[in-house]
Short mmCIF file of N, CA, C and O in Angstrom, two decimals:
data_model
loop_
_atom_site.label_atom_id
_atom_site.label_comp_id
_atom_site.label_asym_id
_atom_site.label_seq_id
_atom_site.Cartn_x
_atom_site.Cartn_y
_atom_site.Cartn_z
N MET A 1 115.54 101.16 118.19
CA MET A 1 114.41 100.26 117.89
C MET A 1 114.87 99.28 116.76
O MET A 1 115.40 99.95 115.76
N ASN A 2 114.70 97.99 116.92
CA ASN A 2 115.24 97.18 115.68
C ASN A 2 113.99 96.57 115.06
O ASN A 2 114.19 95.68 114.19
N ARG A 3 112.86 97.11 115.11
CA ARG A 3 111.60 96.53 114.20
C ARG A 3 111.50 97.31 113.07
O ARG A 3 111.66 98.63 112.99
N LYS A 4 110.70 96.84 111.93
CA LYS A 4 110.47 97.56 110.83
C LYS A 4 109.08 98.44 111.11
O LYS A 4 108.35 98.09 111.98
N PRO A 5 109.12 99.58 110.75
CA PRO A 5 107.97 100.42 111.06
C PRO A 5 106.67 99.91 110.55
O PRO A 5 106.59 99.26 109.47
N VAL A 6 105.62 99.90 111.23
CA VAL A 6 104.41 99.54 110.98
C VAL A 6 103.65 100.39 109.89
O VAL A 6 104.09 101.64 109.88
N GLU A 7 102.94 99.66 109.00
CA GLU A 7 102.41 100.52 107.74
C GLU A 7 101.02 100.62 108.12
O GLU A 7 100.31 99.56 108.25
N LEU A 8 100.59 101.80 108.13
CA LEU A 8 99.11 102.13 108.06
C LEU A 8 98.72 102.75 106.61
O LEU A 8 99.52 103.54 106.08
N TYR A 9 97.57 102.29 106.23
CA TYR A 9 96.91 102.99 105.12
C TYR A 9 95.53 103.37 105.25
O TYR A 9 94.92 102.82 105.97
N VAL A 10 95.38 104.51 104.76
CA VAL A 10 94.17 105.19 105.03
C VAL A 10 93.40 105.20 103.46
O VAL A 10 93.82 105.95 102.67
N TYR A 11 92.26 104.51 103.30
CA TYR A 11 91.84 104.28 102.02
C TYR A 11 90.44 105.34 102.12
O TYR A 11 89.71 105.38 103.01
N GLY A 12 90.27 106.14 101.03
CA GLY A 12 89.05 107.15 101.03
C GLY A 12 89.00 107.83 99.68
O GLY A 12 89.74 107.36 98.72
N ALA A 13 88.23 108.75 99.77
CA ALA A 13 87.85 109.72 98.49
C ALA A 13 87.58 110.99 99.09
O ALA A 13 87.37 111.21 100.02
N GLU A 14 87.62 111.87 97.82
CA GLU A 14 87.42 113.51 98.33
C GLU A 14 86.08 113.52 98.64
O GLU A 14 85.63 114.23 99.54
N ILE A 15 85.13 112.76 97.99
CA ILE A 15 83.66 112.97 98.29
C ILE A 15 83.36 112.17 99.29
O ILE A 15 83.74 110.87 99.49
N LEU A 16 82.66 112.56 100.38
CA LEU A 16 82.22 111.93 101.59
C LEU A 16 81.46 110.67 101.23
O LEU A 16 80.57 110.80 100.38
N CYS A 17 81.74 109.57 101.92
CA CYS A 17 80.71 108.36 101.94
C CYS A 17 79.47 108.70 102.20
O CYS A 17 79.14 109.49 103.10
N PRO A 18 78.45 108.35 101.59
CA PRO A 18 77.03 108.82 101.79
C PRO A 18 76.65 108.71 103.18
O PRO A 18 75.75 109.30 103.74
N SER A 19 76.98 107.50 103.93
CA SER A 19 76.67 107.29 105.30
C SER A 19 77.49 108.09 106.38
O SER A 19 77.33 108.00 107.44
N CYS A 20 78.63 108.82 105.79
CA CYS A 20 79.35 109.56 106.80
C CYS A 20 79.35 111.10 106.53
O CYS A 20 80.28 111.70 106.86
N VAL A 21 78.22 111.60 106.26
CA VAL A 21 77.94 112.96 105.92
C VAL A 21 78.52 113.93 106.97
O VAL A 21 79.01 114.93 107.00
N ASN A 22 78.36 113.53 108.34
CA ASN A 22 78.70 114.43 109.55
C ASN A 22 80.13 114.11 110.01
O ASN A 22 80.46 114.76 111.00
N LEU A 23 80.89 113.30 109.26
CA LEU A 23 82.20 112.98 109.87
C LEU A 23 83.15 113.58 109.02
O LEU A 23 82.96 114.14 107.98
N PRO A 24 84.45 113.70 109.58
CA PRO A 24 85.66 114.14 108.68
C PRO A 24 85.83 113.56 107.39
O PRO A 24 85.49 112.39 107.28
N SER A 25 86.51 114.19 106.46
CA SER A 25 86.79 113.70 105.27
C SER A 25 88.04 112.55 105.40
O SER A 25 88.42 112.49 106.35
N SER A 26 88.10 111.71 104.38
CA SER A 26 89.02 110.85 104.48
C SER A 26 90.64 111.38 104.56
O SER A 26 91.28 110.80 105.47
N LYS A 27 90.72 112.48 103.87
CA LYS A 27 92.08 113.26 103.94
C LYS A 27 92.22 113.73 105.30
O LYS A 27 93.38 113.88 105.93
N GLU A 28 91.12 114.28 106.01
CA GLU A 28 91.17 114.80 107.33
C GLU A 28 91.55 113.54 108.37
O GLU A 28 92.21 113.93 109.26
N THR A 29 90.78 112.68 108.08
CA THR A 29 91.14 111.47 108.92
C THR A 29 92.56 111.03 108.81
O THR A 29 93.15 110.82 110.06
N TYR A 30 93.11 110.86 107.64
CA TYR A 30 94.56 110.63 107.46
C TYR A 30 95.45 111.49 108.38
O TYR A 30 96.53 111.00 109.13
N GLU A 31 95.36 113.02 108.11
CA GLU A 31 96.05 113.95 108.86
C GLU A 31 95.86 113.80 110.48
O GLU A 31 96.94 113.95 111.12
N TRP A 32 94.73 113.53 110.76
CA TRP A 32 94.36 113.59 112.20
C TRP A 32 95.29 112.18 112.81
O TRP A 32 95.76 112.44 113.99
N LEU A 33 95.03 111.08 112.03
CA LEU A 33 95.58 109.93 112.53
C LEU A 33 97.11 109.85 112.65
O LEU A 33 97.86 109.50 113.52
N GLU A 34 97.65 110.51 111.47
CA GLU A 34 99.13 110.66 111.70
C GLU A 34 99.60 111.48 112.61
O GLU A 34 100.52 111.26 113.59
N ALA A 35 98.98 112.54 113.10
CA ALA A 35 99.30 113.29 114.12
C ALA A 35 98.99 112.68 115.55
O ALA A 35 99.81 112.81 116.47
N ALA A 36 97.93 112.19 115.81
CA ALA A 36 97.60 111.24 116.84
C ALA A 36 98.55 110.31 117.19
O ALA A 36 99.16 110.18 118.43
N VAL A 37 98.98 109.32 116.15
CA VAL A 37 99.93 108.32 116.36
C VAL A 37 101.42 108.92 116.78
O VAL A 37 102.03 108.43 117.58
N SER A 38 101.74 109.81 116.03
CA SER A 38 102.96 110.61 116.33
C SER A 38 103.05 111.09 117.87
O SER A 38 104.21 110.84 118.53
N ARG A 39 101.95 111.74 118.20
CA ARG A 39 101.95 112.15 119.65
C ARG A 39 101.95 110.98 120.64
O ARG A 39 102.68 111.18 121.65
N LYS A 40 101.27 109.88 120.46
CA LYS A 40 101.18 108.81 121.33
C LYS A 40 102.39 108.05 121.22
O LYS A 40 102.73 107.49 122.54
N TYR A 41 103.15 108.01 120.24
CA TYR A 41 104.29 106.96 120.12
C TYR A 41 105.27 107.87 119.70
O TYR A 41 106.00 107.52 118.45
N PRO A 42 105.87 108.89 120.24
CA PRO A 42 106.88 109.76 119.67
C PRO A 42 108.30 108.89 119.56
O PRO A 42 108.37 107.90 120.39
N ASN A 43 109.08 109.21 118.45
CA ASN A 43 110.41 108.40 118.22
C ASN A 43 110.17 107.02 118.03
O ASN A 43 111.03 106.24 118.15
N GLN A 44 108.86 106.43 117.55
CA GLN A 44 108.61 105.19 117.04
C GLN A 44 108.16 105.26 115.82
O GLN A 44 107.09 105.55 115.56
N PRO A 45 108.97 104.90 114.79
CA PRO A 45 108.58 105.02 113.44
C PRO A 45 107.53 104.31 112.88
O PRO A 45 107.14 103.22 113.40
N PHE A 46 106.54 104.75 112.10
CA PHE A 46 105.46 104.22 111.35
C PHE A 46 105.55 104.85 109.92
O PHE A 46 105.97 105.91 109.84
N VAL A 47 104.77 104.19 109.15
CA VAL A 47 104.61 104.63 107.80
C VAL A 47 103.17 104.82 107.68
O VAL A 47 102.32 103.75 107.87
N ILE A 48 102.66 105.95 107.27
CA ILE A 48 101.19 106.16 106.94
C ILE A 48 100.98 106.63 105.51
O ILE A 48 101.79 107.44 105.10
N LYS A 49 100.04 106.10 104.72
CA LYS A 49 99.85 106.51 103.34
C LYS A 49 98.45 106.68 103.22
O LYS A 49 97.55 105.83 103.82
N TYR A 50 98.00 107.72 102.48
CA TYR A 50 96.68 107.78 101.94
C TYR A 50 96.50 107.35 100.56
O TYR A 50 97.39 107.59 99.75
N VAL A 51 95.41 106.66 100.42
CA VAL A 51 95.18 106.30 99.17
C VAL A 51 93.77 106.51 98.67
O VAL A 51 92.76 106.19 99.27
N ASP A 52 93.69 107.24 97.49
CA ASP A 52 92.39 107.78 96.93
C ASP A 52 91.95 106.34 96.21
O ASP A 52 92.57 105.80 95.24
N ILE A 53 90.61 106.05 96.75
CA ILE A 53 90.08 104.75 96.06
C ILE A 53 89.89 104.87 94.63
O ILE A 53 89.64 103.70 93.93
N HIS A 54 89.55 105.99 94.09
CA HIS A 54 89.30 106.29 92.76
C HIS A 54 90.42 106.49 91.72
O HIS A 54 90.20 106.69 90.69
N ASN A 55 91.53 106.72 92.44
CA ASN A 55 92.69 106.96 91.66
C ASN A 55 93.99 106.21 92.52
O ASN A 55 94.87 107.04 92.84
N PRO A 56 93.93 104.98 92.71
CA PRO A 56 94.88 104.36 93.54
C PRO A 56 96.24 104.44 92.83
O PRO A 56 96.30 104.28 91.56
N PRO A 57 97.51 104.07 93.56
CA PRO A 57 98.82 104.08 93.01
C PRO A 57 98.90 102.55 92.15
O PRO A 57 97.90 101.79 92.31
N GLU A 58 99.76 102.41 91.52
CA GLU A 58 100.01 101.21 90.74
C GLU A 58 100.33 99.84 91.58
O GLU A 58 100.27 98.83 91.13
N GLU A 59 100.83 99.97 92.78
CA GLU A 59 101.05 98.94 93.59
C GLU A 59 99.91 97.95 93.59
O GLU A 59 98.77 98.56 94.13
N GLU A 60 100.00 96.76 93.26
CA GLU A 60 98.87 95.77 92.98
C GLU A 60 98.13 95.52 94.31
O GLU A 60 96.89 95.51 94.19
N SER A 61 98.66 95.38 95.31
CA SER A 61 97.87 95.04 96.54
C SER A 61 97.15 96.24 96.98
O SER A 61 95.83 95.99 97.40
N VAL A 62 97.66 97.39 96.75
CA VAL A 62 96.95 98.65 97.37
C VAL A 62 95.73 98.84 96.21
O VAL A 62 94.60 99.37 96.65
N LYS A 63 95.96 98.60 94.88
CA LYS A 63 95.03 98.75 93.95
C LYS A 63 93.91 97.65 94.17
O LYS A 63 92.73 98.16 94.00
N GLN A 64 94.25 96.59 94.42
CA GLN A 64 93.14 95.59 94.64
C GLN A 64 92.21 96.01 95.78
O GLN A 64 90.97 95.94 95.82
N PHE A 65 92.80 96.52 96.84
CA PHE A 65 92.16 96.81 98.08
C PHE A 65 91.13 98.12 97.81
O PHE A 65 90.15 98.10 98.20
N ALA A 66 91.71 98.86 97.13
CA ALA A 66 90.97 100.09 96.57
C ALA A 66 89.62 99.75 95.74
O ALA A 66 88.60 100.28 96.11
N SER A 67 89.92 98.73 94.95
CA SER A 67 88.89 98.22 94.17
C SER A 67 87.76 97.63 94.94
O SER A 67 86.51 97.58 94.80
N ARG A 68 88.19 96.93 95.98
CA ARG A 68 87.25 96.08 96.91
C ARG A 68 86.50 97.22 97.67
O ARG A 68 85.14 96.98 97.93
N VAL A 69 87.05 98.22 98.19
CA VAL A 69 86.50 99.13 99.00
C VAL A 69 85.16 99.77 98.05
O VAL A 69 84.05 99.92 98.48
N VAL A 70 85.45 100.12 96.89
CA VAL A 70 84.43 100.53 95.82
C VAL A 70 83.29 99.53 95.63
O VAL A 70 82.18 99.80 95.75
N GLU A 71 83.76 98.38 95.07
CA GLU A 71 82.82 97.29 94.95
C GLU A 71 82.07 96.71 96.04
O GLU A 71 80.82 96.50 95.64
N GLU A 72 82.35 96.70 97.04
CA GLU A 72 81.87 96.45 98.36
C GLU A 72 81.08 97.23 99.16
O GLU A 72 80.36 97.15 100.07
N ASP A 73 80.97 98.45 98.62
CA ASP A 73 80.37 99.75 99.30
C ASP A 73 80.84 99.86 100.66
O ASP A 73 79.89 100.03 101.47
N MET A 74 82.16 99.77 100.94
CA MET A 74 82.59 99.81 102.23
C MET A 74 82.41 101.24 102.84
O MET A 74 82.51 102.37 101.88
N PHE A 75 82.29 101.32 104.09
CA PHE A 75 82.38 102.83 104.76
C PHE A 75 83.72 103.26 104.75
O PHE A 75 84.48 102.59 105.33
N TYR A 76 83.95 104.39 104.03
CA TYR A 76 85.35 104.94 104.15
C TYR A 76 85.39 106.23 104.89
O TYR A 76 84.32 106.88 105.09
N PRO A 77 86.59 106.74 105.47
CA PRO A 77 87.79 106.02 105.20
C PRO A 77 88.00 104.65 105.89
O PRO A 77 87.49 104.34 107.01
N ILE A 78 88.83 103.87 105.41
CA ILE A 78 89.19 102.55 105.94
C ILE A 78 90.58 102.74 106.40
O ILE A 78 91.33 102.97 105.59
N VAL A 79 90.93 102.13 107.55
CA VAL A 79 92.29 102.20 108.00
C VAL A 79 92.70 100.77 108.03
O VAL A 79 92.08 99.98 108.69
N LEU A 80 93.89 100.59 107.38
CA LEU A 80 94.56 99.18 107.47
C LEU A 80 95.85 99.41 108.04
O LEU A 80 96.52 100.22 107.92
N LEU A 81 95.99 98.51 109.15
CA LEU A 81 97.28 98.33 109.75
C LEU A 81 98.00 96.99 109.41
O LEU A 81 97.38 95.83 109.86
N GLU A 82 99.02 97.06 108.72
CA GLU A 82 99.65 95.70 108.17
C GLU A 82 98.68 94.78 107.63
O GLU A 82 98.70 93.57 108.08
N GLY A 83 97.96 95.46 106.82
CA GLY A 83 96.85 94.54 105.90
C GLY A 83 95.54 94.14 106.60
O GLY A 83 94.66 93.65 106.16
N LYS A 84 95.46 94.52 107.92
CA LYS A 84 94.19 94.19 108.74
C LYS A 84 93.35 95.50 109.02
O LYS A 84 93.77 96.67 109.21
N ILE A 85 92.09 95.40 108.69
CA ILE A 85 91.19 96.41 108.79
C ILE A 85 90.93 96.77 110.28
O ILE A 85 90.55 95.98 111.04
N VAL A 86 91.39 98.04 110.64
CA VAL A 86 91.43 98.54 112.07
C VAL A 86 90.34 99.53 112.27
O VAL A 86 90.17 99.96 113.43
N GLY A 87 89.75 100.07 111.12
CA GLY A 87 88.80 101.15 111.20
C GLY A 87 88.09 101.30 109.93
O GLY A 87 88.68 101.18 108.99
N GLU A 88 86.85 101.68 110.11
CA GLU A 88 85.96 101.92 108.80
C GLU A 88 84.93 102.85 109.16
O GLU A 88 84.21 102.84 110.16
N GLY A 89 84.91 103.99 108.27
CA GLY A 89 83.87 104.87 108.47
C GLY A 89 84.27 106.04 109.41
O GLY A 89 84.69 107.05 109.03
N ASN A 90 84.36 105.74 110.60
CA ASN A 90 84.79 106.62 111.83
C ASN A 90 85.76 105.74 112.65
O ASN A 90 85.28 105.12 113.75
N PRO A 91 87.00 105.57 112.19
CA PRO A 91 87.90 104.89 113.01
C PRO A 91 88.20 105.26 114.41
O PRO A 91 88.07 106.55 114.58
N ARG A 92 88.23 104.33 115.33
CA ARG A 92 88.50 104.67 116.73
C ARG A 92 89.98 104.48 117.05
O ARG A 92 90.60 103.46 116.83
N LEU A 93 90.35 105.43 117.76
CA LEU A 93 91.97 105.63 118.02
C LEU A 93 92.22 104.47 118.96
O LEU A 93 93.52 103.86 118.87
N LYS A 94 91.36 104.25 119.89
CA LYS A 94 91.70 103.10 120.89
C LYS A 94 91.89 101.87 120.14
O LYS A 94 92.91 101.09 120.55
N THR A 95 91.13 101.65 119.29
CA THR A 95 91.45 100.34 118.39
C THR A 95 92.74 100.22 117.65
O THR A 95 93.43 99.22 117.74
N ILE A 96 92.97 101.29 117.10
CA ILE A 96 94.25 101.44 116.46
C ILE A 96 95.39 101.47 117.18
O ILE A 96 96.29 100.67 117.06
N TYR A 97 95.46 101.99 118.54
CA TYR A 97 96.49 102.13 119.40
C TYR A 97 96.61 100.73 120.03
O TYR A 97 97.75 100.18 120.06
N SER A 98 95.64 100.01 120.29
CA SER A 98 95.68 98.61 120.66
C SER A 98 96.33 97.59 119.71
O SER A 98 97.20 96.85 119.93
N GLU A 99 96.06 97.76 118.42
CA GLU A 99 96.69 97.10 117.22
C GLU A 99 98.13 97.40 117.12
O GLU A 99 99.08 96.58 117.02
N LEU A 100 98.55 98.78 117.31
CA LEU A 100 99.93 99.08 117.36
C LEU A 100 100.66 98.65 118.39
O LEU A 100 101.77 98.19 118.19
N GLU A 101 100.16 98.50 119.72
CA GLU A 101 100.82 97.76 120.87
C GLU A 101 101.16 96.50 120.54
O GLU A 101 102.10 95.92 121.10
N LYS A 102 100.43 95.72 119.76
CA LYS A 102 100.75 94.47 119.57
C LYS A 102 102.01 94.30 118.98
O LYS A 102 102.63 93.29 118.71
N TYR A 103 102.33 95.28 118.04
CA TYR A 103 103.54 95.33 117.32
C TYR A 103 104.72 95.96 118.15
O TYR A 103 105.84 96.21 117.60
N GLY A 104 104.69 96.11 119.27
CA GLY A 104 105.70 96.60 120.22
C GLY A 104 105.69 98.09 120.56
O GLY A 104 106.55 98.58 121.17
N TYR A 105 104.76 98.91 120.00
CA TYR A 105 104.69 100.26 120.37
C TYR A 105 104.33 100.44 121.71
O TYR A 105 103.35 99.85 122.26
N LYS A 106 105.08 101.55 122.22
CA LYS A 106 104.64 101.86 123.69
C LYS A 106 104.32 103.22 123.89
O LYS A 106 105.15 104.07 123.29
N ALA A 107 103.24 103.50 124.48
CA ALA A 107 102.80 104.75 124.71
C ALA A 107 103.58 105.63 125.61
O ALA A 107 104.25 104.91 126.43
N VAL A 108 103.75 106.87 125.35
CA VAL A 108 104.53 107.62 126.31
C VAL A 108 103.67 108.53 126.97
O VAL A 108 102.62 109.30 126.48
#
């Protein structure tokens, strides 16, 4: 495979978003998404990172988006795929898979 791995970011917080009370936590969503993508697209590398919106890393673009999530009261977790929002609150695998396939990922 000669392409650069797609980057997925899961933005969230330890405390559940008020509208997401019966949903998995952001961290659980991150772990679930990592496992699901690995199963669906084995041997097709991708990078997935979890970002705590209240304590983001120093990387400026990541920090700015984390601030945006807080300021705009977005439903988290928010999944970004190559900078595009592909899931908010309760992300759907079908949507994420569809976006990955635009980058050449093939389901096995």
